[in-house]
Coordinates of C-alpha atoms and ligand atoms in Angstrom, one line a residue:
M1 CA -75.1 94.0 46.2
S2 CA -77.6 92.2 43.9
E3 CA -81.1 94.2 43.4
P4 CA -84.2 94.0 45.8
M5 CA -87.1 91.9 43.6
T6 CA -90.2 92.9 43.5
Q7 CA -92.6 89.9 43.3
R8 CA -94.4 88.8 40.3
P9 CA -98.2 89.1 40.9
T10 CA -98.6 85.3 40.8
R11 CA -98.3 83.8 44.3
I12 CA -99.7 80.6 47.0
V13 CA -101.1 82.2 49.8
V14 CA -101.0 79.5 52.3
D15 CA -103.5 79.7 55.8
L16 CA -101.5 78.9 58.5
D17 CA -104.6 79.3 61.4
A18 CA -106.7 77.0 58.2
L19 CA -104.2 74.2 58.9
A20 CA -103.6 74.3 62.4
G21 CA -107.6 74.6 62.5
N22 CA -107.4 71.5 60.5
L23 CA -105.3 69.1 62.5
R24 CA -107.0 70.1 65.3
A25 CA -110.2 68.7 63.8
I26 CA -108.2 66.0 62.8
H27 CA -107.3 65.1 65.8
A28 CA -110.8 65.8 68.1
H29 CA -112.4 63.5 65.5
V30 CA -110.0 60.6 65.7
G31 CA -108.7 60.5 69.4
V32 CA -105.5 59.5 68.4
P33 CA -101.9 61.2 68.0
V34 CA -101.7 62.4 64.2
M35 CA -98.8 61.8 61.9
A36 CA -99.1 64.9 59.3
I37 CA -97.9 63.6 55.9
L38 CA -95.9 66.4 54.1
K39 CA -94.5 64.9 51.2
A40 CA -94.0 66.5 48.0
N41 CA -93.6 70.0 49.5
A42 CA -96.4 69.7 51.8
Y43 CA -98.7 69.0 49.0
G44 CA -97.4 72.2 47.3
H45 CA -97.8 74.2 50.4
G46 CA -93.8 74.5 51.2
L47 CA -92.2 71.7 53.1
V48 CA -90.6 73.9 56.1
P49 CA -93.0 76.5 56.7
V50 CA -95.5 74.1 57.1
A51 CA -93.6 71.5 59.2
R52 CA -92.0 74.6 61.6
H53 CA -95.8 75.3 61.8
L54 CA -97.3 72.0 63.1
Q55 CA -94.2 71.6 64.9
A56 CA -95.4 74.8 66.8
Q57 CA -99.1 73.4 67.0
G58 CA -97.9 70.4 68.9
V59 CA -98.0 67.7 65.6
A60 CA -97.0 63.9 67.1
Q61 CA -94.8 62.8 63.8
L62 CA -94.3 64.2 60.6
G63 CA -94.3 61.3 57.6
V64 CA -92.3 62.5 54.3
A65 CA -92.1 60.4 50.9
F66 CA -87.8 60.4 50.6
L67 CA -84.9 60.5 52.4
E68 CA -84.1 64.3 50.8
E69 CA -87.4 66.2 52.1
G70 CA -86.1 64.4 55.5
V71 CA -82.8 66.2 56.1
Q72 CA -84.8 69.3 54.7
L73 CA -86.6 69.1 58.1
R74 CA -83.8 68.0 60.0
R75 CA -81.5 70.6 58.0
A76 CA -84.2 73.3 58.8
G77 CA -84.4 72.4 62.4
I78 CA -87.3 70.4 62.7
T79 CA -87.1 68.2 65.9
V80 CA -90.3 65.9 65.3
P81 CA -89.9 62.1 64.6
V82 CA -89.7 62.3 61.2
L83 CA -91.0 58.7 58.9
V84 CA -89.6 58.5 55.3
L85 CA -92.6 56.8 54.2
G86 CA -90.7 55.7 50.8
G87 CA -89.2 52.7 49.6
I88 CA -85.2 53.1 50.5
L89 CA -82.4 51.5 48.6
G90 CA -79.1 50.5 51.2
R91 CA -77.2 53.2 50.2
Q92 CA -79.5 55.9 51.8
V93 CA -79.6 53.9 54.8
A94 CA -76.7 55.6 56.5
Q95 CA -77.6 58.8 56.5
L96 CA -81.3 58.2 57.2
I97 CA -79.8 56.9 60.5
Q98 CA -77.6 59.9 61.0
H99 CA -80.1 62.5 60.1
D100 CA -82.2 60.7 62.9
L101 CA -85.0 59.6 60.2
E102 CA -87.5 56.6 61.3
I103 CA -87.3 54.1 58.6
T104 CA -90.1 52.7 56.4
V105 CA -88.5 48.2 56.2
S106 CA -90.6 46.9 54.2
S107 CA -88.6 43.6 53.2
L108 CA -86.3 41.3 55.3
D109 CA -83.4 42.0 52.7
K110 CA -83.9 45.8 53.9
L111 CA -84.1 45.0 57.5
R112 CA -80.4 43.4 57.5
K113 CA -78.9 46.5 54.7
V114 CA -80.2 48.8 57.9
E115 CA -79.1 46.2 60.8
A116 CA -75.8 46.6 59.0
A117 CA -75.7 50.1 58.7
A118 CA -76.6 50.5 62.1
E119 CA -74.2 47.9 63.6
Q120 CA -71.9 50.1 61.7
L121 CA -72.5 53.2 62.9
G122 CA -73.2 52.4 66.2
R123 CA -76.2 53.7 66.2
K124 CA -79.7 52.2 66.6
A125 CA -82.3 52.8 63.4
V126 CA -85.7 53.7 64.5
I127 CA -88.0 51.6 62.2
H128 CA -91.7 51.2 60.7
L129 CA -92.9 47.8 59.3
K130 CA -94.9 47.9 56.0
I131 CA -96.8 45.4 55.3
D132 CA -98.7 44.7 52.3
T133 CA -102.5 44.1 52.5
G134 CA -103.9 44.7 49.0
M135 CA -102.1 47.9 47.9
E136 CA -99.6 46.0 46.1
R137 CA -97.0 48.3 46.4
I138 CA -94.1 48.0 48.9
G139 CA -94.4 46.0 51.9
V140 CA -94.2 42.6 52.8
H141 CA -97.5 40.7 51.8
S142 CA -99.4 40.1 55.0
Y143 CA -99.8 36.0 54.1
S144 CA -96.3 35.8 54.4
C145 CA -95.2 38.4 56.9
A146 CA -94.7 36.6 60.1
P147 CA -90.5 35.7 59.6
F148 CA -90.3 39.1 57.9
I149 CA -91.6 40.3 61.8
E150 CA -89.9 37.6 64.1
A151 CA -86.6 38.4 62.0
A152 CA -87.8 42.6 63.4
L153 CA -88.3 41.5 66.6
A154 CA -84.8 39.9 67.1
S155 CA -83.1 42.5 65.8
K156 CA -80.1 44.3 67.9
W157 CA -79.8 47.2 65.7
C158 CA -83.1 48.0 65.1
L159 CA -86.2 49.4 67.6
L160 CA -89.2 48.6 66.5
K161 CA -91.3 51.4 66.8
G162 CA -94.3 51.0 64.5
I163 CA -95.8 48.7 61.5
Y164 CA -98.0 50.1 59.3
S165 CA -99.9 49.4 55.8
H166 CA -101.6 51.4 52.7
L167 CA -105.4 51.7 52.5
A168 CA -105.6 51.3 48.7
C169 CA -109.7 52.7 48.5
A170 CA -110.5 54.4 51.9
D171 CA -111.5 57.5 50.0
D172 CA -114.6 55.7 48.8
P173 CA -116.8 55.2 51.8
H174 CA -118.2 52.2 50.2
S175 CA -114.8 50.6 49.5
L176 CA -115.6 46.4 50.7
L177 CA -111.2 46.2 50.2
T178 CA -110.8 48.1 52.8
A179 CA -112.5 45.6 56.1
L180 CA -110.9 43.2 54.3
Q181 CA -107.2 45.6 54.6
L182 CA -108.0 46.2 57.8
E183 CA -108.4 42.5 59.0
R184 CA -104.8 41.7 56.6
F185 CA -103.3 43.9 59.3
H186 CA -104.5 42.2 62.1
D187 CA -103.8 39.3 60.8
A188 CA -100.0 40.4 60.6
C189 CA -100.3 42.6 63.9
A190 CA -101.1 38.9 65.6
H191 CA -97.7 37.4 65.4
I192 CA -96.2 40.3 67.2
E193 CA -99.0 39.9 70.1
N194 CA -97.6 35.5 69.9
A195 CA -94.5 36.7 69.9
G196 CA -95.1 38.4 73.5
A197 CA -93.6 41.4 72.5
P198 CA -94.8 45.1 72.8
M199 CA -97.0 46.2 70.2
P200 CA -95.8 48.7 68.4
L201 CA -97.7 51.9 67.2
R202 CA -100.4 50.2 64.1
H203 CA -101.0 52.9 61.9
L204 CA -103.2 52.2 58.7
A205 CA -105.2 55.6 58.0
N206 CA -105.2 58.2 55.7
S207 CA -106.9 61.0 54.9
G208 CA -110.0 58.1 53.6
G209 CA -109.6 55.9 56.1
V210 CA -110.2 59.4 59.0
L211 CA -113.3 60.5 57.0
H212 CA -115.1 56.8 57.0
F213 CA -113.4 53.9 58.2
P214 CA -113.1 54.8 62.5
E215 CA -111.9 51.2 62.6
T216 CA -108.7 52.1 61.0
W217 CA -107.4 54.7 63.2
L218 CA -105.7 52.4 65.5
D219 CA -102.8 54.0 67.4
M220 CA -102.0 56.9 65.2
V221 CA -103.7 58.2 61.3
R222 CA -101.1 59.6 58.8
P223 CA -104.0 62.3 57.0
G224 CA -102.1 64.4 54.3
I225 CA -104.8 65.9 52.1
L226 CA -107.2 66.2 54.3
L227 CA -104.8 68.0 56.6
Y228 CA -104.7 71.0 53.7
G229 CA -108.0 71.0 54.1
V230 CA -109.4 69.1 50.7
M231 CA -110.8 66.3 50.4
P232 CA -109.1 62.9 48.8
D233 CA -112.3 62.2 46.4
P234 CA -115.8 63.5 45.0
A235 CA -117.2 60.6 46.7
A236 CA -115.9 61.6 50.2
R237 CA -118.1 62.4 52.9
R238 CA -116.8 65.2 54.4
S239 CA -116.9 63.9 58.1
V240 CA -114.5 66.2 59.3
D241 CA -114.8 70.3 59.1
V242 CA -111.6 71.3 57.7
Q243 CA -110.9 74.5 55.5
P244 CA -108.5 74.9 52.3
A245 CA -105.6 76.0 53.3
L246 CA -104.1 77.4 50.3
S247 CA -105.3 80.2 47.6
L248 CA -103.5 80.7 44.0
L249 CA -103.9 84.3 43.0
S250 CA -102.3 86.4 40.2
Q251 CA -103.6 89.4 38.9
A252 CA -104.3 90.8 35.9
V253 CA -101.8 92.2 33.6
Y254 CA -103.0 92.9 29.8
F255 CA -106.9 94.0 28.9
K256 CA -108.0 94.4 25.4
V257 CA -111.0 94.1 23.2
V258 CA -111.5 90.9 20.9
K259 CA -113.1 91.5 17.8
A260 CA -115.5 88.9 16.8
G261 CA -113.6 86.2 14.5
N262 CA -110.6 86.4 16.2
A263 CA -108.9 83.4 17.7
V264 CA -107.0 83.4 21.1
S265 CA -104.2 81.9 21.4
Y266 CA -102.1 79.2 21.0
G267 CA -103.7 76.8 17.8
A268 CA -106.6 79.3 17.5
T269 CA -109.1 77.3 19.4
W270 CA -112.0 79.9 20.6
A271 CA -112.8 82.7 18.9
P272 CA -115.7 85.0 20.5
A273 CA -118.8 85.2 18.6
R274 CA -119.2 89.0 19.5
D275 CA -116.5 91.6 20.3
T276 CA -115.2 90.8 23.6
R277 CA -113.3 92.0 26.2
I278 CA -110.5 89.8 27.5
V279 CA -108.3 89.9 29.8
T280 CA -104.4 88.1 30.6
V281 CA -103.0 86.4 33.2
P282 CA -99.4 86.1 34.0
L283 CA -99.2 82.6 34.7
G284 CA -99.4 79.1 33.1
Y285 CA -98.1 75.6 33.0
G286 CA -94.4 76.3 33.6
D287 CA -95.8 76.7 37.2
G288 CA -97.9 73.9 37.1
Y289 CA -101.3 75.7 36.4
P290 CA -102.8 72.5 34.1
R291 CA -102.5 73.4 30.5
A292 CA -105.7 70.2 30.7
L293 CA -107.5 73.4 31.5
S294 CA -107.3 75.5 28.1
N295 CA -110.9 75.9 27.2
R296 CA -112.1 75.0 30.9
G297 CA -112.5 76.7 34.1
D298 CA -113.1 79.2 35.9
V299 CA -110.8 82.2 37.5
L300 CA -112.6 85.1 39.8
I301 CA -112.4 88.8 39.0
R302 CA -114.5 91.1 40.7
G303 CA -116.1 88.6 42.6
L304 CA -117.1 87.2 39.2
R305 CA -116.1 83.4 37.5
H306 CA -115.1 84.1 34.2
P307 CA -114.2 81.5 32.0
I308 CA -110.3 80.4 30.7
V309 CA -110.3 81.1 27.0
G310 CA -107.5 79.7 24.7
R311 CA -105.2 77.4 25.3
V312 CA -103.1 77.7 28.4
C313 CA -99.5 78.6 27.3
M314 CA -96.0 78.2 30.1
D315 CA -96.4 81.4 31.2
Q316 CA -99.8 83.3 30.7
F317 CA -103.5 82.6 30.3
M318 CA -106.9 84.9 28.9
V319 CA -110.0 84.8 30.4
D320 CA -113.0 86.0 28.3
L321 CA -115.2 88.9 30.6
G322 CA -117.9 89.6 27.8
P323 CA -118.7 92.3 26.1
D324 CA -120.4 93.8 29.6
G325 CA -117.7 92.5 32.0
T326 CA -114.7 95.4 33.1
A327 CA -111.8 94.3 34.8
Y328 CA -108.6 96.6 34.6
V329 CA -104.9 95.8 34.7
E330 CA -104.0 94.9 38.3
D331 CA -107.3 93.7 39.3
D332 CA -106.8 90.7 41.5
V333 CA -107.5 87.2 39.7
V334 CA -108.4 84.2 41.9
L335 CA -107.1 80.9 40.3
I336 CA -108.2 78.5 43.8
G337 CA -110.1 80.2 47.1
R338 CA -112.2 82.9 47.5
Q339 CA -113.3 86.4 46.4
G340 CA -116.0 87.9 47.4
N341 CA -119.2 85.2 48.0
A342 CA -117.5 83.4 45.5
A343 CA -115.2 80.8 45.6
I344 CA -112.7 78.1 43.6
S345 CA -111.8 75.2 45.2
V346 CA -108.9 72.6 44.4
E347 CA -111.6 69.8 44.0
D348 CA -112.9 72.3 40.9
V349 CA -110.0 73.5 39.4
A350 CA -108.9 69.0 39.5
L351 CA -112.6 68.0 38.1
W352 CA -112.5 70.6 35.5
A353 CA -108.6 69.5 34.5
G354 CA -109.9 66.0 34.6
T355 CA -107.4 64.5 37.6
I356 CA -107.7 64.7 41.5
G357 CA -107.2 67.9 44.0
Y358 CA -103.6 65.5 45.3
E359 CA -102.4 66.2 41.2
I360 CA -103.6 70.0 41.1
L361 CA -102.0 71.0 44.8
T362 CA -98.5 69.4 44.1
R363 CA -97.7 70.3 40.3
L364 CA -98.1 74.1 41.7
N365 CA -94.2 74.7 41.4
E366 CA -91.4 75.9 42.9
R367 CA -91.5 79.5 40.0
I368 CA -94.3 80.1 42.3
P369 CA -93.6 82.4 45.4
R370 CA -95.1 81.1 48.9
E371 CA -96.7 83.5 51.4
Y372 CA -98.2 82.6 54.5
V373 CA -100.4 84.1 57.2
G374 CA -101.7 83.6 60.5
G375 CA -99.7 81.6 63.2
Ligands
PLP1 C1 -99.8 59.7 50.8 C2 -99.6 59.1 52.1 C3 -100.4 59.2 53.1 C4 -101.3 60.4 53.0 O1 -102.5 60.0 52.3 P1 -103.8 61.2 51.9 O2 -104.6 60.4 50.8 O3 -102.7 62.6 51.1 O4 -104.3 61.7 53.5 C5 -100.7 57.6 53.7 N1 -99.8 57.1 54.0 C6 -98.8 56.7 53.1 C7 -98.1 55.7 53.2 C8 -98.6 57.5 51.8 O5 -98.1 57.5 51.6

């Protein structure tokens, strides 16, 4: 028999009610169905629990990056439509079909591979065509997509459910590229109209599109980061009222007084000017907490902001309470979230670490247990 394990004090708490509220707010804002994007462990929030909760909320569709993420959802009993957004290889197609995952078809060659696999299985593949309108990532260029679209329309083994593209600059409300991308996307869709075929679901808007560009909402929107209550960019306009769903919490595991001049942590990069009080927090870059926060950024203890001092280690880092600060071992430490009237957002941490909120969320890894509240 295995011993029951006491969880480490470091944990992620996900507020399912905040997620549900964000889905409702986005849906009310755009007035079209929502494809909730759950790639990279649901932006660090936990793929399966988030999918279960959104399914219970009646979400129209889910989107993931990779085959494996889709399979994980199906194995967990998720039944809503799931689109795999990423580029695919021929050897993955049969599994995509067998697990009832919708496939992004991003070239004529991939269309042929999907047709062949579907025919061999005797089962139609559900596909979304990917058009490149300016991202230059995957997808057929809008200016040369006519043969691709005609082949998809003629396909016996592919059910054409959607056509989509991805916006490169929509997190900037002043982006001029977005209007151009939309125009190119409409040009691509015109090939379907001209062929007299029924129009599949047209989807284009990521979180930036949802926030800033109503003309990109079309038949469905694909928000990721906004669903989790985080803005895609510091310049984004808060046109939808969303709440952050994730908190990152820990507890002080050690308290000590460090004498003036004695340096703290690896590399001796920081030393106090006078005797000060230091607590140690038991998480580090091995959990995905950025080492770039060494000597930058704050945490909350007893409702007050205190600075991270010295280098962030793999499993722990130190916080300066100042000469008069008080804290005790086991005091709660908030790295992301609220405490009393104070709050630290994902956006704050991203700014300190010189990156974007997406990276802060998705790098929080499996070593940190996740807890779910609400729902
Ligand atoms: C990640 C992704 C999204 C969601 O992007 P956000 O900026 O998080 O809203 C939408 N569509 C595609 C194709 C993506 O890869």
